[in-house]
Short mmCIF file of C-alpha atoms in Angstrom, two decimals:
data_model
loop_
_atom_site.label_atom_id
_atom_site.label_comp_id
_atom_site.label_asym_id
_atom_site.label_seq_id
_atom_site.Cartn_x
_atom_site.Cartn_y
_atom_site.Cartn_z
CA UNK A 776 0.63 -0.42 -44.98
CA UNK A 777 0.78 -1.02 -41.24
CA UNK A 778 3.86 -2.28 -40.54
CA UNK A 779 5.65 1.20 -40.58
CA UNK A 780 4.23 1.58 -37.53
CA UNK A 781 5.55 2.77 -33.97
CA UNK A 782 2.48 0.53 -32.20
CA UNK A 783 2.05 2.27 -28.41
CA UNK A 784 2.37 0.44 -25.48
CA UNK A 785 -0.45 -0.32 -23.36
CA UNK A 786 0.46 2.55 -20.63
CA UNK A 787 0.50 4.17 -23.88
CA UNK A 788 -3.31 4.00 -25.12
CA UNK A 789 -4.95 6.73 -23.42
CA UNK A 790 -7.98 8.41 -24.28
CA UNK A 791 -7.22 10.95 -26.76
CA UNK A 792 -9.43 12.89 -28.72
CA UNK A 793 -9.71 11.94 -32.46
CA UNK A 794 -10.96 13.85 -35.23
CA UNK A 795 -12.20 12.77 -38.29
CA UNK A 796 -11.63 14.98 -41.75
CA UNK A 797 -13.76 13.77 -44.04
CA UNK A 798 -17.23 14.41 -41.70
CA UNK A 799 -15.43 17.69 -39.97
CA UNK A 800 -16.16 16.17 -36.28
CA UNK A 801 -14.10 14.80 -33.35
CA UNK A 802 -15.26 10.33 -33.02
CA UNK A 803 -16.89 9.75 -29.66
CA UNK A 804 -15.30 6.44 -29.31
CA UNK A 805 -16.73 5.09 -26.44
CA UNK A 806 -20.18 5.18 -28.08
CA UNK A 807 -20.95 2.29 -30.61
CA UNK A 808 -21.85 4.93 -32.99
CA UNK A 809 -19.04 7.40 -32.67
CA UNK A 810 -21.32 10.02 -31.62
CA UNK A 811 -22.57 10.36 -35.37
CA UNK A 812 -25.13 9.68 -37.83
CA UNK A 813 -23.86 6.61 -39.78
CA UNK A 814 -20.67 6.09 -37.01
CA UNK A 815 -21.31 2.42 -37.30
CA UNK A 816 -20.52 2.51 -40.98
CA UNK A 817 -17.86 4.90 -40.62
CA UNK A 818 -16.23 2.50 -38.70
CA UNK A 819 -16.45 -0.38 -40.47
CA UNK A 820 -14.89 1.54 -43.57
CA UNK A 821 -12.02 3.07 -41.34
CA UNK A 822 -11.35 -0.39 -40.09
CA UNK A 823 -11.66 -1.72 -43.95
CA UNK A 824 -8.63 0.76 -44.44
CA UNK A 825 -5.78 -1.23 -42.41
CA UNK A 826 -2.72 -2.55 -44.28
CA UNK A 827 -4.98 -0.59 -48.13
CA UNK A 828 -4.93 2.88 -47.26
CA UNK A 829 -2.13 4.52 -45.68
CA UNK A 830 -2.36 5.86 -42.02
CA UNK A 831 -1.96 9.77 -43.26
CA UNK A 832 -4.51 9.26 -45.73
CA UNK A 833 -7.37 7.79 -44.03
CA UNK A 834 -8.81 11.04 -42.08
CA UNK A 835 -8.25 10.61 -39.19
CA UNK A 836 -6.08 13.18 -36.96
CA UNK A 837 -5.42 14.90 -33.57
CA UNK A 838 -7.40 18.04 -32.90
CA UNK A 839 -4.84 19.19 -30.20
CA UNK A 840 -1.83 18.51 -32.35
CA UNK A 841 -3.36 21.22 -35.04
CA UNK A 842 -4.96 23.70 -32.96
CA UNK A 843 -2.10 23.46 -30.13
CA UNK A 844 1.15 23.01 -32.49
CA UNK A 845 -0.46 23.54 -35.54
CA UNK A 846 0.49 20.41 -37.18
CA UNK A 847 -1.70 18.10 -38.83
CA UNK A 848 -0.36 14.75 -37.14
CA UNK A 849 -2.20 11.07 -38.25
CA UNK A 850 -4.03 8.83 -35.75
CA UNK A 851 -4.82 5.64 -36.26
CA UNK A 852 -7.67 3.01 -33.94
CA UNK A 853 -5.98 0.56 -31.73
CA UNK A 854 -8.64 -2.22 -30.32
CA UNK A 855 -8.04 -3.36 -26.46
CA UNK A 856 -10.63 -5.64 -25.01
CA UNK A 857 -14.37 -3.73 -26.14
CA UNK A 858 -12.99 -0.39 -26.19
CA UNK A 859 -11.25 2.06 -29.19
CA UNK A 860 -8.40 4.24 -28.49
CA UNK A 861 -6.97 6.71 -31.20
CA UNK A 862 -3.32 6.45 -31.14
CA UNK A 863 -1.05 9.31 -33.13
CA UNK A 864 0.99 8.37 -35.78
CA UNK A 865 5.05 7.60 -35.83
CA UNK A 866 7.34 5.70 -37.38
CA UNK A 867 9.59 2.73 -35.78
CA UNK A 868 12.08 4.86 -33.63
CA UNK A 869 10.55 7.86 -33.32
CA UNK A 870 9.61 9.58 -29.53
CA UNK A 871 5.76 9.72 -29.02
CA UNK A 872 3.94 12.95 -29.27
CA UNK A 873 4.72 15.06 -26.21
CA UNK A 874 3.65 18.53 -25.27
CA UNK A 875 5.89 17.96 -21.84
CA UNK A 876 6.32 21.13 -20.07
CA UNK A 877 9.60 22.94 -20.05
CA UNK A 878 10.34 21.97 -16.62
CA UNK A 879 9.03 18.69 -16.74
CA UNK A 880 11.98 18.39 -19.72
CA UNK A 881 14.47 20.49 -17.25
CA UNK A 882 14.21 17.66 -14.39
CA UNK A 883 14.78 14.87 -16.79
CA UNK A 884 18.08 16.51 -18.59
CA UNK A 885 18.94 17.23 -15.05
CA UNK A 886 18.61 13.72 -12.97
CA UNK A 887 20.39 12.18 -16.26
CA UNK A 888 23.24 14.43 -16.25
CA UNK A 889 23.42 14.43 -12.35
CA UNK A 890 23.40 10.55 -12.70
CA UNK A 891 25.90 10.30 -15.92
CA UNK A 892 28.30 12.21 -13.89
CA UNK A 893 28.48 9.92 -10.85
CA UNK A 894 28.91 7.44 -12.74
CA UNK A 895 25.85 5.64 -13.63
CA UNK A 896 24.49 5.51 -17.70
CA UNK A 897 21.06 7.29 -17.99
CA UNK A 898 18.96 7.17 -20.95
CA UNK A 899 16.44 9.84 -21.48
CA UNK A 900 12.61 8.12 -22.91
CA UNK A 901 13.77 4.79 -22.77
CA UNK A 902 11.21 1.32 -22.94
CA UNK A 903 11.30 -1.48 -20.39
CA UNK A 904 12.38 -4.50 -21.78
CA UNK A 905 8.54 -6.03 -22.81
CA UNK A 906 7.77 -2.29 -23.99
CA UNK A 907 4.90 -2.22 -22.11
CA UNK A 908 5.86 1.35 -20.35
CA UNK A 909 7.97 4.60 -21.25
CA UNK A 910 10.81 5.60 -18.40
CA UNK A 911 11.33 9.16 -18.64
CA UNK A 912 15.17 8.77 -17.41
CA UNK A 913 16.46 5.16 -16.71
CA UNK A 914 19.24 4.56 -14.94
CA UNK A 915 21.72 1.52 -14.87
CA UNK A 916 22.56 1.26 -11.12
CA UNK A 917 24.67 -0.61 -9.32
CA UNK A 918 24.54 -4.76 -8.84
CA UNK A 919 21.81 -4.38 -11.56
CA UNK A 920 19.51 -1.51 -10.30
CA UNK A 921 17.27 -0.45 -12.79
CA UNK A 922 16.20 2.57 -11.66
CA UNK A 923 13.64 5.11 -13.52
CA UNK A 924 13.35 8.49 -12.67
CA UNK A 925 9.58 9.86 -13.35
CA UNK A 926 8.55 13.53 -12.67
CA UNK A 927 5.23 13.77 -12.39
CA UNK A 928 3.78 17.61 -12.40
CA UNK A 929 0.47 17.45 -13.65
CA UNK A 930 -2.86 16.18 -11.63
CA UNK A 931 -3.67 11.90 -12.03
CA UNK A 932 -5.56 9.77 -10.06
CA UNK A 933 -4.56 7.15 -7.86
CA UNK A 934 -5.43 4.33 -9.72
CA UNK A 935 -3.74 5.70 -12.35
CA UNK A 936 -0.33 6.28 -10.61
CA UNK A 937 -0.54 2.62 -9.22
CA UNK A 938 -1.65 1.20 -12.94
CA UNK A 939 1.35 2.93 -14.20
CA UNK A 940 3.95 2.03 -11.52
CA UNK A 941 2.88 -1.46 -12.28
CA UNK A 942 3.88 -1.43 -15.37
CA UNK A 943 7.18 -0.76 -14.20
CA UNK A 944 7.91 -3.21 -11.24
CA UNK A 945 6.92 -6.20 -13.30
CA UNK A 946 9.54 -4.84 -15.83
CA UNK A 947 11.98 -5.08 -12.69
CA UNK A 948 12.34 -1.30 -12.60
CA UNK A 949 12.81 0.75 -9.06
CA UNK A 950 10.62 3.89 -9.92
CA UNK A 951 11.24 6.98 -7.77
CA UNK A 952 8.03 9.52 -9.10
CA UNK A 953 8.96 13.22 -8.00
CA UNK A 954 5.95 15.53 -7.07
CA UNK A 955 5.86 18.77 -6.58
CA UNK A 956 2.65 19.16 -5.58
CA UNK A 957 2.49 18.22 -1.30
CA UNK A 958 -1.20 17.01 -2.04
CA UNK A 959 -0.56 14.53 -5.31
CA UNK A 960 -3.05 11.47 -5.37
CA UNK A 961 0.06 9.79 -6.15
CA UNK A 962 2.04 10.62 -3.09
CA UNK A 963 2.09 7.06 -0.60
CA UNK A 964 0.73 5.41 -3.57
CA UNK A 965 4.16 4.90 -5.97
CA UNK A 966 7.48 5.23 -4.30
CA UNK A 967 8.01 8.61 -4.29
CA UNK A 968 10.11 11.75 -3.57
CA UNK A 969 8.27 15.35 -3.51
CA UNK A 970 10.87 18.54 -4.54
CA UNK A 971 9.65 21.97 -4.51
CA UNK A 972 8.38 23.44 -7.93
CA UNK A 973 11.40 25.24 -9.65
CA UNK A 974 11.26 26.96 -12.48
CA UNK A 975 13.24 25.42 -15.60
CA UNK A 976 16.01 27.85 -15.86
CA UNK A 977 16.91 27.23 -11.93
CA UNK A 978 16.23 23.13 -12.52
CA UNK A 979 19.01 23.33 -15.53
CA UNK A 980 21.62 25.05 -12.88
CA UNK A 981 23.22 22.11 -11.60
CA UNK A 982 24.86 23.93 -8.75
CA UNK A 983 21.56 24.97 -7.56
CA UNK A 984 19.89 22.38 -4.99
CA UNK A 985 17.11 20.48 -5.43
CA UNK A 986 15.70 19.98 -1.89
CA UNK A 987 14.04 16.40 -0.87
CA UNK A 988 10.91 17.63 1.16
CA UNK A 989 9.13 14.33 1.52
CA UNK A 990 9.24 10.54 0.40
CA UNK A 991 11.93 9.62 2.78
CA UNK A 992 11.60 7.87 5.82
CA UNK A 993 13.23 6.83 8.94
CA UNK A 994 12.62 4.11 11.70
CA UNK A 995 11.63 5.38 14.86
CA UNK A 996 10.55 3.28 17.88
CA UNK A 997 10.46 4.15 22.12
CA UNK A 998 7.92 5.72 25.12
CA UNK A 999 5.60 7.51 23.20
CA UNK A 1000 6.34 10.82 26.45
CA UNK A 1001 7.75 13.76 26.93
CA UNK A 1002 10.81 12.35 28.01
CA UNK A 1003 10.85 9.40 25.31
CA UNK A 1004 12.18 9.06 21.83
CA UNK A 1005 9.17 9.90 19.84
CA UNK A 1006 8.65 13.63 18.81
CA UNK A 1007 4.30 13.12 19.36
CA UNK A 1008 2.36 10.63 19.41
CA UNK A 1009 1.63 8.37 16.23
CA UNK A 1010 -2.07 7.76 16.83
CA UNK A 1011 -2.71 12.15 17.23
CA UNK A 1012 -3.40 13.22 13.89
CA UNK A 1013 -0.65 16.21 12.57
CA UNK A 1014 -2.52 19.50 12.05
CA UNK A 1015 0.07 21.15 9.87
CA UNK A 1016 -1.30 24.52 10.97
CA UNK A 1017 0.02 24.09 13.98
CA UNK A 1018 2.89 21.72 13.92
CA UNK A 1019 4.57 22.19 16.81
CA UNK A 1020 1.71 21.06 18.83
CA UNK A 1021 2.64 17.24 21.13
CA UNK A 1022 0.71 15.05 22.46
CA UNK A 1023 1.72 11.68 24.27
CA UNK A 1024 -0.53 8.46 25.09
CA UNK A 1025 1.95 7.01 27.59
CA UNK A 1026 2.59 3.85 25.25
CA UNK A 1027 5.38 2.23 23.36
CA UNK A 1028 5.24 2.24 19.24
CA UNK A 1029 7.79 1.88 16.29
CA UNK A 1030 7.00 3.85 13.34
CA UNK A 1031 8.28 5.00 10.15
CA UNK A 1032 8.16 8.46 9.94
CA UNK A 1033 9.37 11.34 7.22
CA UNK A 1034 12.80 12.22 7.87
CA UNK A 1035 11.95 15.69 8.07
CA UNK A 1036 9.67 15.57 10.84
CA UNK A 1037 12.08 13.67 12.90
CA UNK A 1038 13.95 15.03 15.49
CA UNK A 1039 16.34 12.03 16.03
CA UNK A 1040 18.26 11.62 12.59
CA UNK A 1041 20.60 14.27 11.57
CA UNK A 1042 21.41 15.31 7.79
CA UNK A 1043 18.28 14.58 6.01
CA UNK A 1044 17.07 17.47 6.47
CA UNK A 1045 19.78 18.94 3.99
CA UNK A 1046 19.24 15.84 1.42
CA UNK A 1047 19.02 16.72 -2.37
CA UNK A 1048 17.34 14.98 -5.34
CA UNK A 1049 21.07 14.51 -6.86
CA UNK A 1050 21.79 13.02 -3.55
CA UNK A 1051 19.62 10.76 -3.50
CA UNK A 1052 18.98 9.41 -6.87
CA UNK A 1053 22.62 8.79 -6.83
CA UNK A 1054 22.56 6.89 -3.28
CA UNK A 1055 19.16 4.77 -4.73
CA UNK A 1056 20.73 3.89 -7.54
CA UNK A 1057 24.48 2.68 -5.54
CA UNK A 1058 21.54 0.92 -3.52
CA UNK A 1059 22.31 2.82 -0.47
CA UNK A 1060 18.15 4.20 -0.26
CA UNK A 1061 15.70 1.12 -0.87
CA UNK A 1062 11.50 1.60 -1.43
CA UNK A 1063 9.45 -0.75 0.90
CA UNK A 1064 6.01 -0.54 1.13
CA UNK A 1065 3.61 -0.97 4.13
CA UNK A 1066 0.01 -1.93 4.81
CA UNK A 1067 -0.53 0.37 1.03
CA UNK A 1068 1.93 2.70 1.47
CA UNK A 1069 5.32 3.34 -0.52
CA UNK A 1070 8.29 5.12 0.34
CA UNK A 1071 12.39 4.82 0.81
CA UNK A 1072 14.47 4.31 3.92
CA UNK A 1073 18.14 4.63 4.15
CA UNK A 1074 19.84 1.02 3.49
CA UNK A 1075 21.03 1.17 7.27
CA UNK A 1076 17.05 2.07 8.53
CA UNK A 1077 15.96 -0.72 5.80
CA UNK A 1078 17.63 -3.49 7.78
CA UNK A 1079 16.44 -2.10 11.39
CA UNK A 1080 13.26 -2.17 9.33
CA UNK A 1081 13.70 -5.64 8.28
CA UNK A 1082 14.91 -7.46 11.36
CA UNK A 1083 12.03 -5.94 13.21
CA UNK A 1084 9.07 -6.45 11.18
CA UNK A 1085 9.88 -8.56 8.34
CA UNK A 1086 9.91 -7.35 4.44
CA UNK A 1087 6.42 -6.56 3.62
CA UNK A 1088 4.55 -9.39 1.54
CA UNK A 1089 1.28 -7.09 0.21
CA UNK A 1090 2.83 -5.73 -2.55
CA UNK A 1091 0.96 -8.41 -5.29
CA UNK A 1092 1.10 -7.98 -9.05
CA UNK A 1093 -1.92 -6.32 -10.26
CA UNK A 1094 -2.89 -7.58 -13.94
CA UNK A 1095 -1.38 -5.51 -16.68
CA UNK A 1096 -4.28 -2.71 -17.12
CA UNK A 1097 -5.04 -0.10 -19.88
CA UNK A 1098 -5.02 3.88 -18.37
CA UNK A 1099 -9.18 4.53 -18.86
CA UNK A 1100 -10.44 7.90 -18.65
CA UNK A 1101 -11.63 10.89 -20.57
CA UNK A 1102 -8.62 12.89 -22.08
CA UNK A 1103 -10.41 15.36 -24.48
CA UNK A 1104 -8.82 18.19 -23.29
CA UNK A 1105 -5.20 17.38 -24.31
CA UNK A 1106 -3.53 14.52 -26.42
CA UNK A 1107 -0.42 14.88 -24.06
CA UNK A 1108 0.74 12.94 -20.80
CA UNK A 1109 1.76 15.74 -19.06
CA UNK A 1110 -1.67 17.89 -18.28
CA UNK A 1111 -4.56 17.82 -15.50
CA UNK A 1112 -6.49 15.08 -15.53
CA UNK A 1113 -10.58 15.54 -16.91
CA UNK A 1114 -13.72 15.48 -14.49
CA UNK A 1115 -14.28 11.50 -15.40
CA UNK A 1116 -10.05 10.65 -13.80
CA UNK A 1117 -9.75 13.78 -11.43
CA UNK A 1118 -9.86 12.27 -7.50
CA UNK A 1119 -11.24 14.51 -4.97
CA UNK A 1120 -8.24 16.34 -3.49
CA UNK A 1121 -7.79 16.51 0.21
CA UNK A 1122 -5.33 17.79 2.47
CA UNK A 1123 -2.45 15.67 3.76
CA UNK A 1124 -1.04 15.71 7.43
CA UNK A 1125 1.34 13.57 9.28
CA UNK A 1126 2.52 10.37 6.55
CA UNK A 1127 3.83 8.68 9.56
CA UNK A 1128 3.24 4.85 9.19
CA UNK A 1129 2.29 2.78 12.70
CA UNK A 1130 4.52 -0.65 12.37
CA UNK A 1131 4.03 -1.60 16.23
CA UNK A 1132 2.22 -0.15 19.29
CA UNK A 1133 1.74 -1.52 23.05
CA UNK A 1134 -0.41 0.25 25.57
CA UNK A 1135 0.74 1.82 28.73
CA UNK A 1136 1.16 -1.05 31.29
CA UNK A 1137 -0.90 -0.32 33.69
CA UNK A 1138 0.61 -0.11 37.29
CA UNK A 1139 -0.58 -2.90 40.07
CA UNK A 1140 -2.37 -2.36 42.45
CA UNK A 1141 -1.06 -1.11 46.20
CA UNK A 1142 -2.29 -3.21 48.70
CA UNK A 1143 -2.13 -1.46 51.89
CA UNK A 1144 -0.82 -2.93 54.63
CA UNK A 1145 -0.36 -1.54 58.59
CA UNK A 1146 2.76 -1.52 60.56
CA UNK A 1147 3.24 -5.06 61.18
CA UNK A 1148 3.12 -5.55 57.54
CA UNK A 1149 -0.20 -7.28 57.84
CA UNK A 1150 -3.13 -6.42 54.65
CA UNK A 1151 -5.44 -3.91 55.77
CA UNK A 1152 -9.37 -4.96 55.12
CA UNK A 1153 -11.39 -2.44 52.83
CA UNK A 1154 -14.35 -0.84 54.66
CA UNK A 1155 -17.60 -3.14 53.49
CA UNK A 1156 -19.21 0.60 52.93
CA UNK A 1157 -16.57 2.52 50.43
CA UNK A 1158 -13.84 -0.32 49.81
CA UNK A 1159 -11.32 2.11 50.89
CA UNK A 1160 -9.04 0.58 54.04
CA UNK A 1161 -10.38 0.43 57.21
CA UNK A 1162 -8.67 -1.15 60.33
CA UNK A 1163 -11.57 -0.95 62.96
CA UNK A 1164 -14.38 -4.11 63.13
CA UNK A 1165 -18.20 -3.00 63.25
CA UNK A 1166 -20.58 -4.03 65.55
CA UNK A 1167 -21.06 -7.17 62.96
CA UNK A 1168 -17.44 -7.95 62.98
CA UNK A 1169 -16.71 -6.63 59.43
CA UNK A 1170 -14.33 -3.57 58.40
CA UNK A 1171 -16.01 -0.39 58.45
CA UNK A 1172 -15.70 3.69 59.09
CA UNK A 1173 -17.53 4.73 61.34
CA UNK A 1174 -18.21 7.99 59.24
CA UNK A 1175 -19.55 5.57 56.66
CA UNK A 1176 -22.10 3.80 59.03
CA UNK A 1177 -23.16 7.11 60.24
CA UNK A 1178 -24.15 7.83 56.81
CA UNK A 1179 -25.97 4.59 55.90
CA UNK A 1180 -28.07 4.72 59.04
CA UNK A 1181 -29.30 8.50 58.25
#
């Protein structure tokens, strides 16, 4: 009875809500006792159903699916570790339940067709090869870059967004996660790209732009002055209210810094998500990652990169992990996140990333010499020079004896 199932992957088990028909309630799953009198025995008889009763006939459904779409769609209970998830129904080969947005939907059909017609395949809701995550446009690159394209519009946590970007590196996939919101937990955490929020009918123009506003970096490095290389200083904090305020310590850094807040590289400023989702996936824009934080340099800024600092060796596997959290409010991906996965949100500044810094040198000391080139003595009262002998025989002012003899 079970094996015309489409089983979910694991980034696929989230936390749905579950109802069941035959006690007119949704399951509390996380509780032993579904949240009901009797749930322990209900349990054991909806577990006693597997490969008897068929999935649609066993009572259990999706409360959004019905009061959202007005469909009643099947769930069946999927076991992970200690804890239940409610899963909804499909056959082999059919798409998962999705409530996607319209424009979420307009920025796939976009980056595949952009993608298709430079010349590189893109399939729309496509599995990585161990089926353990869903791309929402992958696309066959160049020397083998497998590179998936994942808008992300709704509210997740960061744990979240690095859980699910796992799931995709250790399927050998280059993920570039567009956000359109400037303070997204998941900005810095996944390689990313932000793009301002478009409506669906302007997304599906492909004349129109798509403006890159953040996500790409350059390398910067000289005197952190007015006269040197950097724009401001590294270590003053950005106050985006007022973002033409400087500062300068004096020093000397190298930094990687968002190509639109640099002063020094020309044309970024006018990049476009066509642009460069085409030039990441000809392997001309490469993600790095540093001390935590992801992002993409230019292939030519990646090797500057490189040769200065080395590639960066903290990026370790994290163990394959189920997505936890309380999803009651929707059964779909795309949605805000509950009150149990929500992060606080707090406002972003500068993203510029310190790779180097050296202090001001500090000049030596002057010592002061007199005419003859010969060192002047320092006056035994104030240390400053003083070329006349006491009464003792030692440097002194005679301003500065008055004074200690009053």
């Amino acid at each position: 009875m079970d094996d015309d199932l489409q089983i979910d992957s694991d980034e696929d088990l989230l936390r749905n809500p579950v109802y069941y028909e035959r006690v007119g309630r949704n399951l509390d799953l996380d509780r032993p006792d579904l949240g009901i009198p009797g749930g322990q025995e209900i349990l054991s008889t909806l577990l006693g159903m597997r490969r008897r009763v068929p999935v649609e006939k066993r009572g259990l459904i999706c409360p959004d699916c019905r009061d959202i779409r007005g469909r009643r769609v099947p769930m069946y209970l999927v076991e992970r570790g200690d804890m239940w998830f409610a899963s909804h129904y499909r056959k082999p080969g059919e798409k998962p339940i999705s409530h996607e947005s319209d424009e979420h939907l307009a920025r796939k059909e976009r980056v595949a067709k952009d993608s298709e017609d430079h010349g590189f395949p893109a399939d729309i809701e496509s599995l990585t090869a161990d089926g353990h995550a869903r791309l929402d446009v992958l696309i066959s690159g160049a020397d083998g870059i497998r590179l998936g394209y994942e808008p992300q519009l709704s509210s997740q946590t960061a744990r979240g967004m690095r859980a699910r970007e796992g799931f995709r590196r250790r399927s050998g996939i280059q993920s570039v996660w567009d956000f359109a919101d400037p303070d997204h937990a998941g900005i810095g955490t996944v390689p990313y790209v932000r793009t301002p929020n478009l409506p669906a009918s302007v997304i599906r123009v492909q004349k129109n732009p798509i403006p890159v506003r953040d996500g790409n970096f350059v390398l910067e490095e000289g005197k952190c002055s007015p006269s040197g290389a950097l724009t401001r200083c590294p270590d003053k904090p950005y106050d985006p209210e007022n973002p033409t305020d400087t500062g300068y310590c004096g020093g000397w850094h190298r930094v990687l810094v968002p190509a639109h807040q640099s002063s020094t590289i020309t044309g970024e400023s006018d990049l476009t998500l066509t642009q460069f989702i085409v030039e990441a996936a000809a392997g001309e824009r490469i993600p790095f990652q540093r001390n935590g934080h992801h992002g993409w340099l230019p292939a030519q800024q990646w090797h500057r990169y490189v040769e200065a600092n080395g590639p960066a060796l903290d990026d370790k596997d994290r163990q394959p992990s189920v997505r936890q959290g309380d999803r009651r409010d929707r059964c779909t991906e795309d949605r805000p996140a509950s009150e149990v996965r929500a992060d606080p949100k707090q406002r972003r500044g500068s993203r510029t990333i310190i790779l180097e810094s050296r202090p001001q040198e500090a000049e030596a000391a002057r010592v002061p010499v007199d005419a003859s080139g010969q060192t002047i003595p320092l006056c035994r009262f104030c240390g400053q020079p003083a070329s006349l002998p006491g009464p003792e025989g030692l440097p002194e002012h005679y301003s500065c004896r008055r004074e200690q003899e009053a």
